[in-house]
Amino acid sequence: MKRIRFHGRGGQGMKTASRIVGTASFLEGYIAQDCPVYGAERRGAPIQAYTRVSKNPILERGVIVHPDITIIADETLLDDRTANVFQGVYGGTITMINTHYSSAHVRERFGISGKIVTLDMTDIVLTQIGKPVLSSVAAASASKLTGMVTRQSLKEAIVRELFSVDIPKEVVKKNVEAALICFDRTPDIHIDHSEPMKEDNTFVKLEYSGPYLGTPSTYARGNTVLKKTGNWRLFKPVIDHERCSRCRACFVHCPHSCISLDTAGYPRIDYENCKGCLICLEECPKKVILKKREVREW
Amino acid sequence: MVKEMLTGNFAAAWGARLSGVDYVPAFPITPQTEIIEVISKWVNSGVMDTKFTNMDSEHSMITAAGTAAATGARVFSATSSQGLLYGCEMLYAVAGWRVPFVLINVSRGLSAPITLEPDHNDVLSARDTGLIQLHVETCQEILDTILMAFRIAEDERVFLPVLINMDGFYLSFTREPVEIPGLDEVREFLPEYRPGHAFFLASKPMAQGVAVLGGSVYSYFRYQMHLASSNALRVHNEVAAEFKSIFGRAYSAVEPFKTEDAEYIILMTNSFTVKGKDAVNRFREKGIKVGLVRLRLVRPFPFQELREYLRGKKALAVIDQNISPGSGGILYNEVTSALYHEPNRPGAVLSFIGGLGGKDISLAEFSFILDEMQKSVETGIVPETQLLYTEQDMKNMNNFLNIAGKG
Ligand code: SF4
Ligand code: SF4
């Protein structure tokens, strides 16, 4: 059995990716199982999805604790402790990260074991599809790494899955093209050993912890207004203040309240928290907000 | 200290006033209304220095109570019946937030059919919410229990809201002499609230009642709630001992009445236990060794105490003033499971449903219960759950069927 775990942010298409791999494996004649796990239902929140592919009936369900393949579709998750992307990774795991950095850089920065593969999937989809949706390309990479899925089944699975969620034909076509590029660029390496899941058999007796520890409250950055969310951004909105009419449309429409007005009434963007949704750009009647692709160093 | 004729509702209002509560979010419902009316008058006239808000529903009321408690305010509220059910979704939430406050439920049967008189399906529907549950017998006990409840709720070993149940009409609108303790004595027992652990502070952003993914975090917090509730038994007993030393009145998690040499025990909760005690006295006059056990603490469930009082008895009868359709009495199930591993448990444990919707439990009914216990001991056959319903009850029912055009 091959166990694949996808990590992404809400809206990037990881659920669909897990389904595409499920369908593709199914078309190859394997027994497959796929499922997502949601958090708070909003765009940008870390999510996981899972696909299991096997020759025999699958007697497992739910969370994949020890993945054979992990696909990390959003590099900013690497630094987010709540996303827990390296959880349960063992010596045999292949970790595929969507980044322009080399695998050596990732290994050095995060000190993880196992095989690391990197590929700038975002670049591929922006060129081929024009939008940062990663479902097909993430599925393509995962399919290649299983060594069990052919190009043909991958293609067929993308068509089936994207049609089922009403994606227009020409967009599906672009997705297939992007996916095949990704499939070809993903190295042909495979899992050489799959470790059996180690079950923890030491049980603890929970003692009463008192209200500070024993209540579901968070004082850390993790879940509060202190958490800076601007690092998720793919595109940075930049206002041309020379041509801005101070109509306030952007200020009113920013769903994250990231735009404030300065003393002269000009809109100012809080880049610490702007997630790059580009609604301000859509709403600006004078079209004086531009988008700029951002690639961060880490 | 003064002694006055007070209704249960009035006694509850006094309990809140003496406790020096900071905030009362309220929504009126019969037969709880008087509690809210009295408190609002007191707040209006200035004798109670409390913030009072009339809410749009019980759901909002429980939410307001929980959030205010999270800031470190001492909070009191009261509801009844359908109102408690309407707020039930939030009961789970506020218990999960682990915030201390005191909520009175004035028991009233649940629709349908509609009644305004008590049984305990309303309060027992909140059995598994995480709130501590205390069930009281007299108007005095309401006032006293409110003072004790704040001590239990605010104890760092518990930190959970406390729900106190009192019967509608049988206590809520029933007057009897109640001792109103002086504020000095009360402050000695229940000082002003200085929360060691308030969650919400303007100076410190944080998230309360957060989302957790992955079952291990969720399991941890749920189990912490269980441990907190279990701790409440010990805390209750400590608080009761201190209460006795200051006010002279003794309360225990399980209250025994003439149980020591008893062969037969009747187990009940709430205000109808006075009728049970009267019946026990009459049986005793005839030389029959009967006793009564009142369950005062329902959550946490006082397993150990209960086993001690019931050990070695010939028979036990549980009177449930509630009904779990398709199963029987809720407390019967809890009591029998508590006794399962007691080697010296009562030879027979019988289940009766009585006092539903405020229906009286007469001496004849207690005699019937005693007969059934004795029969079971002789034959070894324990009957299925029985409804306490007499021929006279059936006659009344037929009368109403005629009125309804069904005769
Ligand atoms: S892109 Fe514009 S609308 Fe979106 S979060 Fe940033 S400032 Fe707000
Ligand atoms: S919407 Fe455009 S024109 Fe209006 S204030 Fe914002 S940037 Fe200026």
XYZ file of C-alpha atoms and ligand atoms in Angstrom:
721
model
C 0.000 0.000 0.000
C 1.093 3.573 -0.724
C -0.054 6.319 1.590
C -0.048 9.875 0.250
C -0.643 12.927 2.392
C -1.363 16.309 0.792
C -0.789 19.551 2.680
C -2.150 22.840 1.389
C -4.239 25.830 2.277
C -8.018 26.007 1.894
C -8.675 26.986 -1.727
C -5.553 25.500 -3.287
C -7.261 22.294 -4.374
C -5.720 19.575 -2.200
C -9.022 17.765 -1.752
C -9.366 17.566 -5.517
C -5.737 16.464 -5.800
C -6.373 13.552 -3.451
C -9.428 12.594 -5.493
C -7.587 12.760 -8.798
C -4.926 10.361 -7.485
C -7.708 8.151 -6.079
C -9.521 8.022 -9.399
C -6.318 7.559 -11.404
C -5.261 4.604 -9.239
C -8.764 3.184 -9.474
C -8.560 3.427 -13.276
C -5.264 1.544 -13.096
C -7.113 -1.272 -11.388
C -5.968 -0.644 -7.830
C -8.097 -0.310 -4.745
C -8.022 3.332 -3.700
C -9.356 5.489 -0.912
C -9.285 9.271 -0.655
C -10.541 11.786 1.893
C -9.943 15.347 3.070
C -9.788 16.676 6.624
C -11.005 20.226 7.058
C -10.229 22.717 9.720
C -12.069 25.957 10.233
C -13.732 26.401 6.868
C -12.049 29.365 5.333
C -9.630 30.030 2.540
C -6.054 29.942 3.649
C -6.493 27.629 6.632
C -4.139 24.622 6.585
C -5.887 21.496 5.316
C -4.843 17.928 4.678
C -6.097 15.297 2.271
C -5.188 11.653 1.978
C -5.039 8.983 -0.696
C -4.334 5.319 -0.149
C -3.530 3.047 -3.090
C -3.295 -0.689 -2.704
C -3.482 -4.021 -4.460
C -5.465 -5.470 -1.569
C -8.542 -4.302 0.348
C -7.685 -1.255 2.463
C -8.377 -1.811 6.133
C -7.420 1.694 7.199
C -9.322 4.945 7.336
C -8.847 8.625 8.012
C -5.638 10.338 9.026
C -2.385 9.084 7.522
C 0.103 9.275 10.372
C 3.117 7.814 8.568
C 2.956 8.910 4.932
C 4.994 7.276 2.195
C 4.593 10.409 0.102
C 3.874 13.926 1.340
C 2.970 16.711 -1.016
C 3.430 20.162 0.482
C 1.670 22.450 -1.947
C 2.310 25.643 -0.001
C 5.826 26.375 1.186
C 4.613 28.809 3.849
C 3.177 25.798 5.719
C 6.717 24.607 6.415
C 7.038 27.308 9.041
C 3.530 26.941 10.463
C 3.705 24.659 13.474
C -0.039 24.127 13.512
C 0.095 22.624 10.014
C 2.506 19.932 11.234
C 3.668 18.979 7.731
C 6.542 16.738 8.835
C 4.504 14.749 11.335
C 5.181 11.023 11.114
C 7.665 11.326 8.247
C 10.056 8.364 8.349
C 13.253 7.383 6.544
C 11.370 6.031 3.545
C 9.046 8.986 3.028
C 9.334 11.052 -0.118
C 8.522 14.696 0.588
C 7.583 16.802 -2.421
C 7.578 20.561 -1.862
C 6.220 23.233 -4.156
C 9.069 25.759 -4.142
C 11.750 27.176 -6.398
C 14.370 26.201 -3.821
C 16.463 23.062 -4.182
C 15.915 19.986 -2.063
C 19.325 20.560 -0.447
C 18.118 23.951 0.797
C 15.015 22.370 2.346
C 17.012 19.620 3.988
C 19.447 22.095 5.503
C 16.768 24.516 6.689
C 14.429 21.965 8.280
C 16.715 19.045 9.049
C 14.251 16.417 7.868
C 14.956 12.803 7.010
C 13.825 10.866 3.969
C 13.896 11.853 0.328
C 13.106 15.426 -0.614
C 11.950 16.517 -4.031
C 11.188 20.112 -4.993
C 9.421 21.588 -7.981
C 8.042 25.081 -8.610
C 4.466 24.012 -9.305
C 3.108 27.519 -8.806
C 5.243 28.741 -11.648
C 3.901 25.965 -13.886
C 0.234 26.695 -13.141
C 0.636 30.464 -13.468
C 2.143 29.951 -16.906
C -0.182 27.177 -18.081
C -3.497 27.942 -16.341
C -3.030 31.551 -15.273
C -4.378 30.878 -11.789
C -2.714 29.499 -8.665
C -4.836 26.328 -8.451
C -2.661 23.370 -7.619
C -4.992 20.361 -7.637
C -3.978 18.801 -10.955
C -0.255 19.443 -10.649
C -0.064 18.173 -7.063
C -1.973 15.074 -8.163
C 0.439 14.634 -11.070
C 3.493 14.737 -8.824
C 1.976 12.322 -6.349
C 0.944 9.966 -9.149
C 4.443 9.918 -10.562
C 6.000 9.222 -7.167
C 3.730 6.234 -6.535
C 5.112 4.572 -9.635
C 1.673 3.005 -10.020
C -0.144 5.563 -12.186
C 0.365 6.130 -15.905
C 0.097 9.424 -17.791
C -3.058 8.121 -19.443
C -4.912 7.371 -16.198
C -3.795 10.675 -14.726
C -5.230 12.542 -17.716
C -8.486 10.646 -17.570
C -8.804 11.203 -13.805
C -8.242 14.966 -14.099
C -10.942 15.210 -16.754
C -13.419 13.197 -14.674
C -12.787 15.037 -11.428
C -12.735 18.572 -12.829
C -15.858 17.974 -14.921
C -17.622 16.740 -11.809
C -17.116 20.154 -10.203
C -18.231 22.025 -13.333
C -14.866 23.317 -14.500
C -15.158 24.608 -18.111
C -13.683 22.430 -20.823
C -10.880 24.787 -21.849
C -9.743 25.180 -18.215
C -9.725 21.403 -17.796
C -7.558 21.164 -20.892
C -5.070 23.629 -19.447
C -5.053 21.636 -16.206
C -4.199 18.463 -18.092
C -1.339 20.214 -19.866
C 0.065 21.627 -16.645
C -0.296 18.262 -14.936
C 1.559 16.401 -17.658
C 4.413 18.890 -17.485
C 4.534 18.337 -13.752
C 4.349 14.554 -14.160
C 7.323 14.645 -16.524
C 9.373 16.982 -14.342
C 8.796 14.990 -11.173
C 11.804 12.701 -10.723
C 11.276 9.009 -11.217
C 12.130 7.947 -7.694
C 10.164 5.493 -5.636
C 9.637 4.384 -2.130
C 12.156 1.649 -1.493
C 10.822 0.572 1.843
C 7.548 1.212 3.549
C 7.756 0.906 7.307
C 4.840 -0.690 9.058
C 2.917 1.808 11.187
C 4.367 1.825 14.657
C 1.623 1.931 17.213
C 2.213 3.610 20.523
C 1.421 1.085 23.191
C 2.387 3.062 26.261
C -0.716 4.481 27.832
C -0.803 7.402 30.220
C -3.217 8.252 32.959
C -4.410 11.835 32.544
C -4.316 13.902 35.698
C -6.298 17.071 36.312
C -4.364 20.020 34.877
C -6.133 23.103 36.270
C -7.891 25.824 34.287
C -4.831 27.336 32.605
C -3.758 24.120 30.886
C -6.978 22.192 31.031
C -9.171 24.564 29.070
C -9.252 24.924 25.294
C -7.729 28.395 25.147
C -4.849 29.785 23.118
C -2.593 32.600 24.243
C 0.052 32.110 21.552
C 0.084 33.716 18.119
C -1.455 30.595 16.602
C -5.062 31.605 16.695
C -5.224 35.247 17.617
C -5.032 38.705 16.106
C -1.307 38.491 16.761
C -0.903 35.997 13.939
C 0.543 37.643 10.833
C -1.044 36.134 7.746
C 0.590 38.237 5.065
C 3.153 35.562 4.245
C 0.530 33.422 2.438
C 0.423 35.994 -0.326
C 1.249 35.034 -3.886
C 0.487 38.472 -5.314
C 0.975 41.776 -3.596
C -1.564 44.553 -4.283
C 0.206 47.865 -4.825
C -1.740 51.135 -4.951
C -0.646 53.874 -7.284
C -1.360 56.789 -4.974
C -0.680 59.340 -7.730
C -3.796 58.232 -9.594
C -5.945 57.164 -6.619
C -9.153 59.233 -6.276
C -9.591 58.408 -2.564
C -13.013 56.894 -3.290
C -12.511 54.342 -0.473
C -13.938 51.402 -2.432
C -10.872 49.290 -1.630
C -11.039 50.304 2.044
C -14.677 49.210 2.271
C -14.276 45.921 0.424
C -11.124 44.389 1.873
C -12.534 41.256 3.596
C -9.653 41.203 6.066
C -9.808 44.878 7.079
C -6.235 45.307 5.890
C -6.763 48.701 4.299
C -6.861 51.828 6.426
C -6.947 55.478 5.451
C -4.114 57.830 6.234
C -4.685 61.376 7.474
C -4.963 62.631 3.908
C -7.589 59.961 3.128
C -5.332 57.736 1.007
C -5.677 53.968 1.418
C -2.738 52.181 3.064
C -2.379 48.408 2.969
C -1.273 46.436 6.006
C 1.030 43.935 4.318
C 1.539 41.994 7.546
C -2.003 40.706 7.216
C -2.985 41.202 3.554
C -3.466 37.700 2.106
C -3.397 38.822 -1.505
C -6.997 37.941 -2.368
C -6.981 40.905 -4.787
C -10.569 41.892 -4.091
C -9.348 45.471 -3.668
C -7.955 45.312 -7.171
C -11.287 44.064 -8.521
C -13.226 46.759 -6.703
C -11.062 49.769 -7.523
C -13.110 51.781 -10.064
C -10.028 53.617 -11.332
C -8.001 50.429 -11.711
C -5.022 51.945 -9.950
C -4.157 48.863 -7.894
C -1.591 46.586 -9.501
C -0.596 43.056 -8.600
C 2.987 42.049 -8.173
C 4.145 38.433 -7.900
C 5.984 37.877 -4.649
C 8.598 35.227 -4.048
C 9.945 35.188 -0.521
C 13.295 34.067 0.710
C 13.530 31.468 3.388
C -29.624 36.863 60.208
C -33.391 37.092 59.783
C -36.021 34.432 59.266
C -38.823 35.088 56.831
C -41.557 33.357 54.875
C -40.076 33.125 51.383
C -40.980 31.344 48.173
C -38.276 29.247 46.574
C -37.963 31.849 43.840
C -37.499 34.605 46.390
C -34.923 32.508 48.221
C -33.069 32.042 44.935
C -33.070 35.801 44.352
C -31.680 36.247 47.877
C -28.988 33.710 47.127
C -27.906 35.719 44.103
C -28.036 38.999 46.023
C -26.006 37.724 48.952
C -23.462 36.200 46.588
C -22.722 39.684 45.290
C -23.126 38.720 41.658
C -21.788 41.159 39.080
C -24.045 40.209 36.226
C -27.463 38.634 35.640
C -28.483 37.963 32.029
C -32.127 36.904 32.090
C -35.055 35.649 30.102
C -38.333 34.999 31.919
C -40.226 31.704 31.818
C -42.863 30.305 34.182
C -42.324 29.168 36.949
C -38.922 30.874 37.163
C -40.234 34.388 36.429
C -40.320 35.596 40.015
C -36.564 35.133 40.444
C -35.920 37.496 37.556
C -38.616 39.972 38.610
C -37.271 40.242 42.130
C -33.671 40.646 41.010
C -34.590 43.270 38.402
C -36.498 45.250 41.038
C -33.588 45.088 43.437
C -31.168 46.171 40.731
C -33.491 48.999 39.753
C -33.876 50.247 43.316
C -30.151 50.027 43.917
C -30.076 47.452 46.709
C -28.313 45.078 44.352
C -25.216 46.467 42.653
C -25.448 44.228 39.617
C -25.622 44.582 35.854
C -28.935 43.147 34.675
C -29.718 42.448 31.011
C -32.980 41.194 29.608
C -31.968 38.871 26.772
C -33.848 37.869 23.639
C -33.759 34.149 24.456
C -32.229 31.502 26.697
C -29.689 30.694 24.000
C -28.329 34.241 24.173
C -28.722 34.244 27.936
C -26.450 31.227 28.458
C -23.970 32.659 25.944
C -23.925 35.990 27.774
C -23.513 34.240 31.110
C -20.567 32.217 29.817
C -18.786 35.087 28.124
C -19.240 37.383 31.120
C -17.912 34.653 33.392
C -14.869 34.364 31.113
C -13.973 37.952 31.961
C -13.920 37.129 35.668
C -17.386 38.440 36.556
C -19.517 36.535 39.059
C -22.616 35.565 37.072
C -26.041 34.224 38.012
C -28.988 33.225 35.870
C -32.153 31.158 35.987
C -34.384 29.294 33.582
C -36.821 26.420 33.350
C -37.947 23.556 31.161
C -38.160 24.446 27.452
C -35.932 27.423 28.197
C -33.157 25.167 29.438
C -33.530 23.052 26.317
C -33.402 26.117 24.112
C -30.154 27.103 25.788
C -28.857 23.533 25.809
C -26.594 23.925 22.796
C -24.747 26.651 24.663
C -24.584 24.644 27.893
C -22.120 22.313 26.214
C -20.173 25.344 24.967
C -19.917 27.171 28.303
C -18.941 24.000 30.128
C -16.319 23.455 27.423
C -15.015 26.973 27.965
C -14.637 26.006 31.623
C -16.198 29.170 33.001
C -17.742 29.316 36.472
C -21.272 30.645 37.023
C -24.475 29.527 38.692
C -27.662 28.687 36.837
C -30.966 27.782 38.480
C -33.370 25.462 36.714
C -36.902 25.614 38.035
C -38.124 22.185 36.990
C -41.165 21.975 34.771
C -42.333 19.110 32.562
C -41.444 19.252 28.889
C -43.863 19.606 25.998
C -45.876 17.910 24.637
C -48.388 17.891 26.298
C -47.794 21.236 27.946
C -47.714 21.483 31.715
C -46.300 24.051 34.109
C -45.656 21.617 36.936
C -42.435 19.798 37.608
C -40.685 16.677 36.640
C -37.000 16.244 35.969
C -36.668 15.485 32.293
C -35.725 19.123 31.757
C -32.778 19.176 34.137
C -31.642 15.658 33.291
C -31.493 16.593 29.619
C -28.491 18.680 30.694
C -26.979 15.704 32.518
C -24.096 15.224 30.100
C -23.320 18.860 29.317
C -20.513 19.119 31.852
C -22.400 21.380 34.285
C -22.327 20.327 37.924
C -25.863 19.440 39.046
C -27.286 19.915 42.537
C -30.926 19.005 43.252
C -32.513 20.686 46.266
C -35.355 19.829 48.621
C -36.382 23.022 50.440
C -36.500 26.788 49.946
C -33.741 27.155 52.547
C -31.598 24.710 50.631
C -31.936 26.800 47.459
C -30.482 29.877 49.119
C -27.750 27.905 50.852
C -26.875 25.925 47.750
C -26.398 29.055 45.659
C -23.766 30.276 48.121
C -22.088 26.879 48.035
C -22.387 26.614 44.266
C -20.297 29.733 43.646
C -17.576 28.293 45.870
C -17.627 25.027 43.900
C -17.807 26.671 40.470
C -14.979 29.109 41.191
C -12.680 26.526 42.751
C -9.586 26.025 40.589
C -10.045 22.276 40.906
C -13.455 22.522 39.221
C -13.964 25.683 37.165
C -17.259 24.624 35.672
C -20.734 26.176 35.715
C -23.107 24.793 38.336
C -26.762 24.055 37.683
C -29.100 23.951 40.683
C -32.459 22.276 40.249
C -35.525 23.227 42.251
C -39.066 22.035 41.602
C -41.540 24.406 39.995
C -44.559 25.254 42.219
C -43.546 22.774 44.945
C -40.688 25.168 45.717
C -40.784 28.067 43.268
C -44.146 29.425 44.472
C -44.213 27.694 47.845
C -43.469 29.828 50.876
C -41.812 28.430 53.964
C -39.574 29.896 56.649
C -36.124 30.679 55.300
C -33.164 32.007 57.225
C -31.530 34.881 55.362
C -27.958 35.005 56.600
C -26.304 38.338 57.244
C -23.898 39.699 54.655
C -20.959 39.518 57.079
C -21.372 35.794 57.601
C -21.827 35.279 53.866
C -18.660 37.227 53.041
C -16.762 35.081 55.502
C -17.940 31.995 53.628
C -18.037 33.428 50.113
C -15.638 36.339 49.687
C -15.903 38.672 46.727
C -14.739 36.988 43.561
C -11.075 37.601 42.818
C -10.589 35.342 39.829
C -7.168 33.729 39.793
C -7.878 32.680 36.276
C -9.993 34.982 34.110
C -9.652 34.272 30.437
C -10.552 37.531 28.760
C -8.352 40.516 29.469
C -8.392 43.597 27.277
C -4.617 43.762 27.495
C -4.012 40.202 26.332
C -5.420 38.906 23.048
C -6.328 35.231 23.198
C -8.748 32.687 21.831
C -11.171 30.758 24.046
C -13.069 27.631 23.086
C -10.808 27.243 20.065
C -11.137 24.736 17.235
C -8.921 21.703 17.608
C -8.226 19.178 14.910
C -7.025 15.712 15.533
C -8.722 13.710 18.250
C -5.922 13.699 20.789
C -6.259 17.392 21.635
C -10.040 17.145 21.725
C -9.928 14.014 23.924
C -7.562 15.736 26.331
C -9.886 18.681 26.923
C -13.020 16.556 27.155
C -11.339 14.326 29.706
C -10.130 17.366 31.648
C -13.802 18.341 31.955
C -14.594 14.903 33.299
C -11.791 15.183 35.857
C -12.940 18.682 36.810
C -16.459 17.413 37.365
C -15.182 14.454 39.383
C -13.145 16.849 41.552
C -16.355 18.708 42.360
C -17.455 15.929 44.698
C -14.524 16.484 47.047
C -14.828 20.257 46.710
C -18.558 20.033 47.484
C -17.889 18.093 50.657
C -15.217 20.549 51.813
C -17.457 23.512 51.050
C -20.399 21.844 52.845
C -18.269 21.272 55.953
C -17.248 24.918 56.017
C -20.842 25.972 55.419
C -21.918 23.929 58.415
C -19.303 25.481 60.659
C -20.489 28.991 59.785
C -24.237 28.564 59.288
C -24.929 25.341 61.199
C -26.794 23.648 58.359
C -25.362 20.396 56.981
C -25.549 19.221 53.393
C -24.063 16.150 51.802
C -23.812 14.767 48.277
C -26.126 11.943 49.266
C -28.526 12.590 52.132
C -29.494 9.537 54.203
C -32.714 9.439 56.214
C -33.088 6.620 58.757
C -30.941 4.321 56.647
C -28.664 2.867 59.272
C -30.698 -0.144 60.383
C -33.017 -0.031 57.355
C -33.731 -3.144 55.316
C -35.599 -1.300 52.593
C -34.522 1.940 50.977
C -36.381 4.388 48.790
C -34.191 6.599 46.617
C -35.435 9.985 45.383
C -34.319 13.490 44.486
C -35.639 17.050 44.956
C -38.658 18.381 46.853
C -40.822 15.240 46.749
C -38.388 13.603 49.158
C -40.262 15.284 52.035
C -43.245 13.087 51.150
C -40.936 10.094 51.105
C -39.597 10.971 54.555
C -43.147 11.274 55.867
C -43.936 7.817 54.498
C -40.755 6.395 56.065
C -41.798 7.829 59.462
C -45.197 6.146 59.201
C -43.713 2.791 58.192
C -41.296 3.070 61.110
C -44.243 3.561 63.504
C -45.441 0.145 62.353
C -41.987 -1.303 62.988
C -41.000 -1.708 59.336
C -37.346 -0.913 58.770
C -37.468 1.527 55.879
C -35.110 4.383 55.085
C -34.693 6.982 52.369
C -31.760 8.226 50.384
C -31.856 11.574 48.619
C -29.488 12.162 45.762
C -28.451 15.808 46.072
C -25.450 15.761 43.755
C -26.375 14.241 40.386
C -23.252 15.399 38.511
C -20.685 14.374 39.511
C -22.411 11.150 40.437
C -21.530 10.210 44.044
C -20.804 6.510 43.421
C -18.939 5.794 46.640
C -21.356 7.496 49.031
C -24.301 5.827 47.377
C -22.746 2.362 47.639
C -22.102 2.909 51.326
C -25.705 3.746 52.133
C -27.105 0.916 50.025
C -24.691 -1.850 50.988
C -26.338 -4.909 52.520
C -29.921 -3.722 52.114
C -32.663 -6.218 51.268
C -34.190 -4.074 48.555
C -33.991 -0.646 46.968
C -36.697 1.250 45.092
C -35.706 4.134 42.837
C -38.454 6.669 42.153
C -37.730 8.508 38.946
C -39.604 11.770 38.466
C -38.661 11.557 34.800
C -39.109 9.109 31.977
C -36.741 7.991 29.267
C -39.212 6.625 26.729
C -38.291 3.106 25.716
C -35.979 2.644 28.691
C -37.658 3.781 31.915
C -36.174 5.859 34.705
C -32.928 7.700 34.092
C -31.690 7.547 37.688
C -32.626 3.871 37.984
C -30.131 3.111 35.236
C -27.452 5.218 36.902
C -28.022 3.731 40.344
C -28.078 0.110 39.190
C -24.885 0.571 37.198
C -23.242 2.156 40.240
C -24.120 -0.955 42.247
C -23.059 -3.568 39.716
C -19.601 -4.165 41.191
C -20.745 -3.926 44.805
C -20.711 -7.549 46.033
C -23.020 -6.735 48.912
C -25.527 -4.816 46.833
C -29.280 -4.748 47.574
C -30.969 -8.060 46.743
C -33.493 -6.341 44.500
C -33.499 -2.936 42.844
C -36.931 -1.814 41.682
C -37.851 0.979 39.308
C -40.836 3.296 39.694
C -41.917 6.330 37.721
C -43.840 8.834 39.838
C -44.618 12.497 40.285
C -44.510 13.203 36.563
C -45.737 16.681 35.685
C -46.200 17.411 39.380
C -48.516 14.456 39.975
C -48.703 13.840 43.690
C -47.080 10.767 45.211
C -49.446 9.608 47.924
C -48.822 7.491 50.995
C -50.722 4.691 49.245
C -48.138 4.808 46.476
C -45.268 4.537 48.950
C -47.066 1.548 50.548
C -47.386 -0.052 47.126
C -43.653 0.479 46.571
C -42.855 -1.148 49.916
C -45.125 -4.134 49.120
C -43.437 -4.586 45.767
C -39.998 -4.525 47.412
C -41.039 -7.131 49.959
C -42.564 -9.339 47.244
C -39.395 -9.146 45.190
C -37.263 -10.162 48.150
C -39.532 -13.195 48.794
C -39.917 -14.372 45.200
C -36.607 -13.203 43.748
C -38.547 -11.733 40.845
C -37.940 -8.035 40.140
C -40.720 -6.368 38.136
C -40.127 -4.155 35.133
C -40.384 -0.375 35.569
C -43.794 0.512 36.996
C -45.770 3.718 36.710
C -47.319 4.889 39.964
C -50.871 5.243 38.770
C -53.993 4.432 40.780
C -57.561 3.577 39.854
C -58.490 7.072 40.945
C -55.929 8.436 38.467
C -57.522 6.306 35.759
C -60.976 7.635 36.713
C -59.681 11.203 36.369
C -58.168 10.323 33.037
C -61.445 8.841 31.773
C -63.226 11.958 32.893
C -60.890 14.051 30.754
C -61.255 11.663 27.834
C -64.992 12.351 28.006
C -64.401 16.082 28.068
C -62.100 15.708 25.054
C -64.882 13.912 23.221
C -63.046 10.598 23.196
C -65.096 8.784 25.851
S -5.459 41.847 -1.520
Fe -6.525 43.736 -1.078
S -8.535 43.078 -0.456
Fe -7.238 41.263 -0.317
S -6.442 41.234 1.753
Fe -4.964 42.363 0.585
S -5.571 44.474 0.796
Fe -7.313 43.271 1.421
S -10.498 51.902 -4.760
Fe -8.844 52.617 -6.011
S -9.286 54.749 -6.348
Fe -10.593 54.130 -4.681
S -9.393 54.621 -2.865
Fe -8.886 52.517 -3.368
S -7.080 52.663 -4.668
Fe -7.991 54.709 -4.575
